[in-house]
Tab-separated table of N, CA and C in Angstrom:
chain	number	residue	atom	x	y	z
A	1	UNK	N	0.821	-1.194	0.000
A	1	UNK	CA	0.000	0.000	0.000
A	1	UNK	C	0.866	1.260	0.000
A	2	UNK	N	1.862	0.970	0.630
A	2	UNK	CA	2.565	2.699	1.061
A	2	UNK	C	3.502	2.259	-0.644
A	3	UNK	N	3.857	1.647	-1.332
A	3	UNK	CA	4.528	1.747	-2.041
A	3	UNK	C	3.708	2.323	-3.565
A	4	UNK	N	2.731	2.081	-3.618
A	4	UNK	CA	1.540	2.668	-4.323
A	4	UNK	C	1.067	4.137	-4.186
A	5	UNK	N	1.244	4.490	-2.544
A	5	UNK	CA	1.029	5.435	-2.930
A	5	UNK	C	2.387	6.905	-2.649
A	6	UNK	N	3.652	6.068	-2.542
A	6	UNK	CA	4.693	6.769	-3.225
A	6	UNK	C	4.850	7.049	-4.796
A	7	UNK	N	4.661	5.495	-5.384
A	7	UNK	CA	4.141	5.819	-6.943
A	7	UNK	C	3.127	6.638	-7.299
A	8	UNK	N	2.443	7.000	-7.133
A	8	UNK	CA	1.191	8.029	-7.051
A	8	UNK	C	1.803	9.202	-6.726
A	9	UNK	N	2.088	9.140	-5.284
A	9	UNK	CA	2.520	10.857	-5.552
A	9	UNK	C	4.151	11.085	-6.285
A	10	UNK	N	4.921	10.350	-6.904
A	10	UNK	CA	5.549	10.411	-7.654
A	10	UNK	C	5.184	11.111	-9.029
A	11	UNK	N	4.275	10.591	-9.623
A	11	UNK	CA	3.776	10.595	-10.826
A	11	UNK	C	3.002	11.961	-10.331
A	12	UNK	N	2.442	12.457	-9.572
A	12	UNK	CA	1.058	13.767	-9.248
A	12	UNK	C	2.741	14.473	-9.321
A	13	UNK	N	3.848	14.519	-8.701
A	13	UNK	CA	5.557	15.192	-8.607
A	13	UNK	C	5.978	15.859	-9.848
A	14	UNK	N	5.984	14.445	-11.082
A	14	UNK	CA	6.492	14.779	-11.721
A	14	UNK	C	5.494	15.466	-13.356
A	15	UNK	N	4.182	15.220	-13.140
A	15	UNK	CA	3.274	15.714	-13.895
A	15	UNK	C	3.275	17.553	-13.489
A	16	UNK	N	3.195	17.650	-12.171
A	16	UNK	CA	3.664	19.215	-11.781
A	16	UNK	C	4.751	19.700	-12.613
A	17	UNK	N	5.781	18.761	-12.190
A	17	UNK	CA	6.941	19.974	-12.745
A	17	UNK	C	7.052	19.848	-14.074
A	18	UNK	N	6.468	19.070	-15.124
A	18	UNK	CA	6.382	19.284	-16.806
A	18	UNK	C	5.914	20.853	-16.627
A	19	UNK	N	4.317	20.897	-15.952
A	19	UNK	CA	3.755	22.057	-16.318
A	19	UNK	C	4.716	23.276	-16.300
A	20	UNK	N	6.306	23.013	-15.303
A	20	UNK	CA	6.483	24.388	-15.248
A	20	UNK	C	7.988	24.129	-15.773
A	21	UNK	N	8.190	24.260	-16.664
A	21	UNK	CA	9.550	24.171	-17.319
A	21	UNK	C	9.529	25.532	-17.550
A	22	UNK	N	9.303	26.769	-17.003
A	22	UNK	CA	9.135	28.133	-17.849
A	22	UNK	C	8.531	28.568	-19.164
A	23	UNK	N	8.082	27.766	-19.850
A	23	UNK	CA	7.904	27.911	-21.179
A	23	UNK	C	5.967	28.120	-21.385
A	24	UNK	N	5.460	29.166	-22.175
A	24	UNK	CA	3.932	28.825	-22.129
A	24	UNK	C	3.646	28.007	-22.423
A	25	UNK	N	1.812	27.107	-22.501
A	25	UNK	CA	1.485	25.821	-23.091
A	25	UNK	C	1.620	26.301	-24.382
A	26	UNK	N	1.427	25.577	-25.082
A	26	UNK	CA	1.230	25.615	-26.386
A	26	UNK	C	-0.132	26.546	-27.116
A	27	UNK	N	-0.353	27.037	-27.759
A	27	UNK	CA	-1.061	27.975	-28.424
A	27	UNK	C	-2.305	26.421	-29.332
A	28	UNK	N	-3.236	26.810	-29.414
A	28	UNK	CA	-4.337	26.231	-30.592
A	28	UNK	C	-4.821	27.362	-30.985
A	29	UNK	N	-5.679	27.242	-32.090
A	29	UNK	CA	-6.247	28.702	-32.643
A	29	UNK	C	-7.067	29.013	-31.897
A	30	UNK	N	-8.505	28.129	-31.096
A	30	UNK	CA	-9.186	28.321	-30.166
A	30	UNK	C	-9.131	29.698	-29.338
A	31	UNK	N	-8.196	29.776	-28.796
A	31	UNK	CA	-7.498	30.092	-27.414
A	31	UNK	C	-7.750	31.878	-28.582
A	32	UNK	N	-7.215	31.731	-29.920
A	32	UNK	CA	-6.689	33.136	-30.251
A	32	UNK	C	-8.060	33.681	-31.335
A	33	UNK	N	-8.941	33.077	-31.802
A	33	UNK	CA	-10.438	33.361	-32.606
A	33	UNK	C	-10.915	34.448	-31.722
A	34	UNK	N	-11.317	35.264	-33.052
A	34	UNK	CA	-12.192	36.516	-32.641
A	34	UNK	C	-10.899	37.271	-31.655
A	35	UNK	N	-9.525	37.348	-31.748
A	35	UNK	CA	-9.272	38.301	-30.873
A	35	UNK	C	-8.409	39.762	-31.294
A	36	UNK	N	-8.396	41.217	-30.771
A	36	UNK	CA	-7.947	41.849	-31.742
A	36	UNK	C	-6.929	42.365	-30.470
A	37	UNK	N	-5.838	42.885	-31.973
A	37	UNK	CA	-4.458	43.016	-31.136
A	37	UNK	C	-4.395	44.315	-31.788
A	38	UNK	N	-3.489	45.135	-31.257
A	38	UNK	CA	-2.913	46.857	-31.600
A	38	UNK	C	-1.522	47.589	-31.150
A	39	UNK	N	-0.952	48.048	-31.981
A	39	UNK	CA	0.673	48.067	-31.858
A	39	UNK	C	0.726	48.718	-31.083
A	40	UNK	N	2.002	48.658	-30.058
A	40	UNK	CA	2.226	49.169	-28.583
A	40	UNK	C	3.240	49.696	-28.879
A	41	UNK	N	4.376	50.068	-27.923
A	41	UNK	CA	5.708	50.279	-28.461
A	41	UNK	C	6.683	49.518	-28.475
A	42	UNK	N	7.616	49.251	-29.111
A	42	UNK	CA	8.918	50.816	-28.457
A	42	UNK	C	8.613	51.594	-29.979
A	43	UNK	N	7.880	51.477	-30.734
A	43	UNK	CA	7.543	52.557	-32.011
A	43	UNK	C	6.263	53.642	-31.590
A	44	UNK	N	5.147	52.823	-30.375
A	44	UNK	CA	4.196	53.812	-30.745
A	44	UNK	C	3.518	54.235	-31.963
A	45	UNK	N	3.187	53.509	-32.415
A	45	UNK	CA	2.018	53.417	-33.471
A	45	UNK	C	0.556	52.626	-33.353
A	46	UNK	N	0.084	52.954	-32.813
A	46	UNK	CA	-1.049	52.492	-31.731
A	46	UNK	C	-2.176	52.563	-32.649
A	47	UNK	N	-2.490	53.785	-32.945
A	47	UNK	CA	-3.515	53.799	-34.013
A	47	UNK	C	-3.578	53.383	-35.666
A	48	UNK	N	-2.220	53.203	-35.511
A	48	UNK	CA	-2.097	53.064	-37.219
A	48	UNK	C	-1.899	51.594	-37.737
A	49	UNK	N	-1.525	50.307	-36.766
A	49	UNK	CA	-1.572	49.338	-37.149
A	49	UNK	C	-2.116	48.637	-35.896
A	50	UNK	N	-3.044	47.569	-36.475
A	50	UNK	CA	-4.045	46.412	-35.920
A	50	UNK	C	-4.590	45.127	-36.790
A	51	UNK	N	-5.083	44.520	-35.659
A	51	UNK	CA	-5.022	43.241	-36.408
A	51	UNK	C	-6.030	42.152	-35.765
A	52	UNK	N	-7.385	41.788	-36.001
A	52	UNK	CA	-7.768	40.377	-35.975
A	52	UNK	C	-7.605	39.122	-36.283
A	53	UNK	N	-7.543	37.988	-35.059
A	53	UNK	CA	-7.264	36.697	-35.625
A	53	UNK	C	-8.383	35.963	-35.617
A	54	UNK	N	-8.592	35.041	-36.894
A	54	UNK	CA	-9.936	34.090	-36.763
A	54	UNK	C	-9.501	33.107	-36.968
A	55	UNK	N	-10.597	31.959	-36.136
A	55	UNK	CA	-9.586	30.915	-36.750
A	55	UNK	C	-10.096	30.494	-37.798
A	56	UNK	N	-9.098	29.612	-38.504
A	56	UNK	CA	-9.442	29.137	-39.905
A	56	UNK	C	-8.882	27.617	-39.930
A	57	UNK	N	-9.272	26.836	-39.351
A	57	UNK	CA	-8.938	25.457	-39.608
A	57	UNK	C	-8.288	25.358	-38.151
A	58	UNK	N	-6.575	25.012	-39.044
A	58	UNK	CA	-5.962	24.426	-37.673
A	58	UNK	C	-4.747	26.308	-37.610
A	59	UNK	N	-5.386	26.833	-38.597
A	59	UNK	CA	-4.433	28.170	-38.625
A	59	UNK	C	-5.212	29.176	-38.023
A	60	UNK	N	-4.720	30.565	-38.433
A	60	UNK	CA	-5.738	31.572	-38.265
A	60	UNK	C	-5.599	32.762	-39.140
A	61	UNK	N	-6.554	33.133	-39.641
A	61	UNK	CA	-6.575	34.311	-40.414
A	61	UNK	C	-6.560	35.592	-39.973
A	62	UNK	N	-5.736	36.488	-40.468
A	62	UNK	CA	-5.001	37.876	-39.921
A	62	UNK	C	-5.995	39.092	-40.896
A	63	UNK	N	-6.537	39.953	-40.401
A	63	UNK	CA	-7.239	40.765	-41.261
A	63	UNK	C	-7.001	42.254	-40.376
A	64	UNK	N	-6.621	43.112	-40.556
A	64	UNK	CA	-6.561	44.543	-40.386
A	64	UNK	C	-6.124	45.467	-41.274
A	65	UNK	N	-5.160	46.685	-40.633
A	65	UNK	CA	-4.610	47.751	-40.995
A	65	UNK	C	-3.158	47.897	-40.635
A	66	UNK	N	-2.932	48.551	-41.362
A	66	UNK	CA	-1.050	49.240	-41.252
A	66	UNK	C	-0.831	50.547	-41.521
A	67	UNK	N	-0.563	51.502	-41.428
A	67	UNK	CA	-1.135	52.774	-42.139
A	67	UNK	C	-1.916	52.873	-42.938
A	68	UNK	N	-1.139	53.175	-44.086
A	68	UNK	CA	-2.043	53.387	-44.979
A	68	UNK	C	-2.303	51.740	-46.359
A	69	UNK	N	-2.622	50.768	-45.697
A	69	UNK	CA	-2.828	49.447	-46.126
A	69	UNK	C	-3.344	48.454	-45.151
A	70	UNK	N	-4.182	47.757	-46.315
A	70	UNK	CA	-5.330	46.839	-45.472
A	70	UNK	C	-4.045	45.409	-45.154
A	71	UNK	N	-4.127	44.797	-44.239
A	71	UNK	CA	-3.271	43.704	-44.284
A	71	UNK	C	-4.651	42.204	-44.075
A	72	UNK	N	-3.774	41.288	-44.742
A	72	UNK	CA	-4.406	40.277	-44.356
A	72	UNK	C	-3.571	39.181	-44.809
A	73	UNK	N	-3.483	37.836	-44.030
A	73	UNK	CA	-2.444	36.541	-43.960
A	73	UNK	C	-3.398	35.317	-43.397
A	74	UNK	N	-2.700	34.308	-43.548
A	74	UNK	CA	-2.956	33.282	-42.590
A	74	UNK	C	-1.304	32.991	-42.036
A	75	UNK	N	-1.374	32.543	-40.440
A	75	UNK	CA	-0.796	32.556	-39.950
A	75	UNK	C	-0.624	30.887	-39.125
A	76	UNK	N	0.498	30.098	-38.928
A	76	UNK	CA	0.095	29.071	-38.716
A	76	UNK	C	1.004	29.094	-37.259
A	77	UNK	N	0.589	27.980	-36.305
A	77	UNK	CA	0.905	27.884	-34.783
A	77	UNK	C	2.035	26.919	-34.369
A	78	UNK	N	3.141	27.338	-33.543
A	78	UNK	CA	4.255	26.465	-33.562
A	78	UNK	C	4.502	26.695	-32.168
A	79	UNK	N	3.880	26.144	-31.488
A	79	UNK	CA	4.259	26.500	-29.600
A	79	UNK	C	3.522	27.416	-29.328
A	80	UNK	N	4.482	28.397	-28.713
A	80	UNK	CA	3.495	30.045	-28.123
A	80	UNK	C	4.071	30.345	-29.662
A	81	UNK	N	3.982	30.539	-30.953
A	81	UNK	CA	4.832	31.559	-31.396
A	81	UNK	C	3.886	31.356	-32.794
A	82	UNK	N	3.406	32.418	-33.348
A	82	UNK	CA	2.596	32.307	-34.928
A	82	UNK	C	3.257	32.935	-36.028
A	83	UNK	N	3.690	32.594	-36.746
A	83	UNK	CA	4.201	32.739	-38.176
A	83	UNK	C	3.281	32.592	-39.779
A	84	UNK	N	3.899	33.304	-40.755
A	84	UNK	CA	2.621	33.840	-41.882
A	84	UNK	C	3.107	32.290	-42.596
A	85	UNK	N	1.810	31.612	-43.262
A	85	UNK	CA	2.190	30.450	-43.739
A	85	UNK	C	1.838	31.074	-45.247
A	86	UNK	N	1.510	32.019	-45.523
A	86	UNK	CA	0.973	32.911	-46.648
A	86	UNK	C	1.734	34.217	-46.628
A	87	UNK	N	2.627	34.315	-48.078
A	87	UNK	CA	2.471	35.938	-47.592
A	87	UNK	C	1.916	37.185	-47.217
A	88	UNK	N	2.103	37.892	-46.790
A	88	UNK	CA	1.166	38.910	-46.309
A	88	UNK	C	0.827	39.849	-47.376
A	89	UNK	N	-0.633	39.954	-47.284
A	89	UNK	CA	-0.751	40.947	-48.771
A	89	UNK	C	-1.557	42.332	-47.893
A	90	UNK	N	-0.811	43.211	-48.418
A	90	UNK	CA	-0.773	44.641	-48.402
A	90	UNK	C	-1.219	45.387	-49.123
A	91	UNK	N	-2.857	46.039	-49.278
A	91	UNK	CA	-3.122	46.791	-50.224
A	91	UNK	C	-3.629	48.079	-49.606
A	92	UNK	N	-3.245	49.031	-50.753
A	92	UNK	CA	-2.908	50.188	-50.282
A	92	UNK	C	-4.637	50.667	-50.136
A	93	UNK	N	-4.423	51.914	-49.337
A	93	UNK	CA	-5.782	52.265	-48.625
A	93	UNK	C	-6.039	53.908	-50.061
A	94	UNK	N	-7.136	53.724	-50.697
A	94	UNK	CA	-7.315	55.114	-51.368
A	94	UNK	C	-7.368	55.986	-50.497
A	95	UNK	N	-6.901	57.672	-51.062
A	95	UNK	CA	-6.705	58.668	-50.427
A	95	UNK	C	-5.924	58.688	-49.044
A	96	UNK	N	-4.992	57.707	-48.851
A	96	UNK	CA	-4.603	57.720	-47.398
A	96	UNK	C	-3.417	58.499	-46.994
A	97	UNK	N	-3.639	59.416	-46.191
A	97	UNK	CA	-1.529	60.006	-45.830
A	97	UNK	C	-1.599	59.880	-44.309
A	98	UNK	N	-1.355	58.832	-43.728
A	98	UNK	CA	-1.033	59.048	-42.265
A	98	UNK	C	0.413	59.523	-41.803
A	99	UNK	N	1.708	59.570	-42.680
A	99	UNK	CA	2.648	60.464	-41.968
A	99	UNK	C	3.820	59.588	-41.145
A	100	UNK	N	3.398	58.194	-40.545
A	100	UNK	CA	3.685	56.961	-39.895
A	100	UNK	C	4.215	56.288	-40.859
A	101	UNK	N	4.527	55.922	-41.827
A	101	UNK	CA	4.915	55.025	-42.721
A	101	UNK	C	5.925	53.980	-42.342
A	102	UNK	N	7.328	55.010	-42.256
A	102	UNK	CA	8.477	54.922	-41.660
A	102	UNK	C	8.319	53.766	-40.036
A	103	UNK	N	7.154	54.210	-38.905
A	103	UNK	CA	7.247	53.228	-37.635
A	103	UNK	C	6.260	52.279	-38.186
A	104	UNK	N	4.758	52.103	-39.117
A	104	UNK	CA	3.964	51.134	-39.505
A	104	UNK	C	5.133	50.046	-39.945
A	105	UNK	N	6.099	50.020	-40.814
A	105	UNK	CA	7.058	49.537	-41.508
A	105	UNK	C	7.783	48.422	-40.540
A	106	UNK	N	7.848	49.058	-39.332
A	106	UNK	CA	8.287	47.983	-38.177
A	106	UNK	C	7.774	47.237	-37.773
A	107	UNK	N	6.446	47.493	-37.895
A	107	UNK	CA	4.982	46.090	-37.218
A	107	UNK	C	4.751	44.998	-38.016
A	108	UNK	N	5.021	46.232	-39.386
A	108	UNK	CA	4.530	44.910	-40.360
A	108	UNK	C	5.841	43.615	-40.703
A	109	UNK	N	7.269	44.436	-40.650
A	109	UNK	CA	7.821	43.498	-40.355
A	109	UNK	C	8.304	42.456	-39.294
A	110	UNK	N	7.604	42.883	-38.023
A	110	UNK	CA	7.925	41.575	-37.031
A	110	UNK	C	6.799	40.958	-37.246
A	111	UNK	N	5.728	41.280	-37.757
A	111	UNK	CA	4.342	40.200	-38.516
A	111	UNK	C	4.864	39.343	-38.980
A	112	UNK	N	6.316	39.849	-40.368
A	112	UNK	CA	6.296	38.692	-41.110
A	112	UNK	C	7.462	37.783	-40.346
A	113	UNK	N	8.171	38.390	-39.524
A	113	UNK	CA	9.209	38.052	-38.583
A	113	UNK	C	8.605	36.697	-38.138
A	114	UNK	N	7.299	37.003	-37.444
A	114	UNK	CA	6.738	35.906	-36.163
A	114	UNK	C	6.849	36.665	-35.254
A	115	UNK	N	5.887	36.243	-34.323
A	115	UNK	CA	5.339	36.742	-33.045
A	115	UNK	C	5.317	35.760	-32.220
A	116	UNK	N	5.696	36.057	-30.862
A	116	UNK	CA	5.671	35.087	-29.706
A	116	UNK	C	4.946	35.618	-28.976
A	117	UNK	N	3.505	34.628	-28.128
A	117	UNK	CA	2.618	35.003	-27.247
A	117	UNK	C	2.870	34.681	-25.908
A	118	UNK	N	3.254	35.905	-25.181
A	118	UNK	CA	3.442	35.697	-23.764
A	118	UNK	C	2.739	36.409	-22.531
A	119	UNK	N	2.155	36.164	-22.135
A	119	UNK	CA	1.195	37.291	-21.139
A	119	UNK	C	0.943	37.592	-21.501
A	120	UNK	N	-0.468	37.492	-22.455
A	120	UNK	CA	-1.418	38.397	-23.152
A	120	UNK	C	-0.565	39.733	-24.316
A	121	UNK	N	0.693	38.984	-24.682
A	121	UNK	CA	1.611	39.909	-25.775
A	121	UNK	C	1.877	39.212	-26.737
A	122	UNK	N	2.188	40.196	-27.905
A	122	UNK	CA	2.659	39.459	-28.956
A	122	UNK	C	4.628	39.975	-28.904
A	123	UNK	N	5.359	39.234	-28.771
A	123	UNK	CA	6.744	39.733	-28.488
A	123	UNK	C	7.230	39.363	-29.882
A	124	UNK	N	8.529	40.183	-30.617
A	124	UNK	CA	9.035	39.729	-31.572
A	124	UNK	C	10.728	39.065	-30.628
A	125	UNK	N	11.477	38.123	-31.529
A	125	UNK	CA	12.368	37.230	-30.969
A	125	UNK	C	13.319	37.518	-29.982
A	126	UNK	N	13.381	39.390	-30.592
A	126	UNK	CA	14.499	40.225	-29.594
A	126	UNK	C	13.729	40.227	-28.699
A	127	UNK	N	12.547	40.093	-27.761
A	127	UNK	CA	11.903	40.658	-26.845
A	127	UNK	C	10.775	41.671	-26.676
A	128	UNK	N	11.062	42.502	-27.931
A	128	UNK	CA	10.472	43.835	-28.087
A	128	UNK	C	8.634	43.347	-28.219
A	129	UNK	N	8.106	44.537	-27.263
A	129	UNK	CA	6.616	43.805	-27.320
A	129	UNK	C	6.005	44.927	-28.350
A	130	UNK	N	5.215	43.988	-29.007
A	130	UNK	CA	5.021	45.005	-30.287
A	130	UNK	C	3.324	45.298	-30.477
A	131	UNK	N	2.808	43.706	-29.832
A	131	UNK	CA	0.983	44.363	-29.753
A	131	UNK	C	0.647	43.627	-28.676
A	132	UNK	N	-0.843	44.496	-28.439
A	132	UNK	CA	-1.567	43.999	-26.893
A	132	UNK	C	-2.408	43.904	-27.635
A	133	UNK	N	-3.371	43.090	-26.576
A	133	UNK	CA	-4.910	42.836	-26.803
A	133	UNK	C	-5.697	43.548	-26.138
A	134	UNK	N	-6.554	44.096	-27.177
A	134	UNK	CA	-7.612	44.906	-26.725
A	134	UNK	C	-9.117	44.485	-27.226
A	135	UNK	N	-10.065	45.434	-26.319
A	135	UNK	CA	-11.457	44.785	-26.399
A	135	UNK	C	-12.244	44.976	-27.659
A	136	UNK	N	-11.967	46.123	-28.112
A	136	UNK	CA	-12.794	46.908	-29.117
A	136	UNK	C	-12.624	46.550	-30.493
A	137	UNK	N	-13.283	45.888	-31.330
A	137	UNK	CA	-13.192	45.434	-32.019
A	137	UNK	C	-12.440	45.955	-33.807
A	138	UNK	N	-11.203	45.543	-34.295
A	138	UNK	CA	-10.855	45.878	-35.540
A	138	UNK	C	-11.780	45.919	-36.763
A	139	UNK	N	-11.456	47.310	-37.482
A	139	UNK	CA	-12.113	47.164	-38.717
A	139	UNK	C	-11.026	46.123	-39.460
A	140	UNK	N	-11.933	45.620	-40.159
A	140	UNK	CA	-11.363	44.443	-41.576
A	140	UNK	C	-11.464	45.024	-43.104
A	141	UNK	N	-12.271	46.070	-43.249
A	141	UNK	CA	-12.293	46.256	-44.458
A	141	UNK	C	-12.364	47.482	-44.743
């Protein structure tokens, strides 16, 4: 009996410490459908680039803005970390001059970089946190 239930709490021991190797669980699209994200800094471009994820299978589909261009991708899931399995297509917005070009230019490339999800962030590889999640919902079109 007592050796049973050393095996037992052995196994309850070592099922704990998997969970905490430091690393987040793993990402499914589930977890990220319907959610909208918006660029933070170290650029500060807050208003000028955003982004909804839906899911789309076992991926998720990327639909927003960048300055002055509509963005949209599918993006596929590798741990905490989402990458474009599509290139990203960029079309330009009529009549648009937002002035931002130059910091939009940075979002859109840690998009195509990959993003790592950590505490409710999207981090690019250096660390740099580049979007949060917010409530209010992205235009798509």
């Amino acid at each position: 009996m007592r050796i049973v239930s050393l095996i037992n709490l052995s196994f309850a021991a070592a099922t704990l410490l998997a969970g905490c190797n430091g690393y987040p669980p793993p990402l499914n699209p589930s977890q990220l459908d319907q959610t909208n994200w918006k660029a933070t800094s170290p650029y500060d471009a807050r208003e000028f680039v955003e982004f909804k994820l839906v899911k789309a299978g076992r991926s998720l589909a990327l639909y927003g803005h960048g300055g002055c261009h509509r963005l949209a991708g599918v993006m596929q899931i590798s741990g905490n970390r989402i990458t474009l399995a599509t290139p990203l297509v960029e079309r330009p917005i009529k009549d648009c001059v937002s002035g931002r070009e130059y910091m939009v230019k940075r979002y859109i490339a840690a998009i195509k970089q990959g993003l790592i999800l950590d505490n409710g962030a999207f981090y690019t590889s250096d660390g740099n946190v580049m979007f949060i999640k917010q409530k209010r919902s992205v235009k798509t079109n």
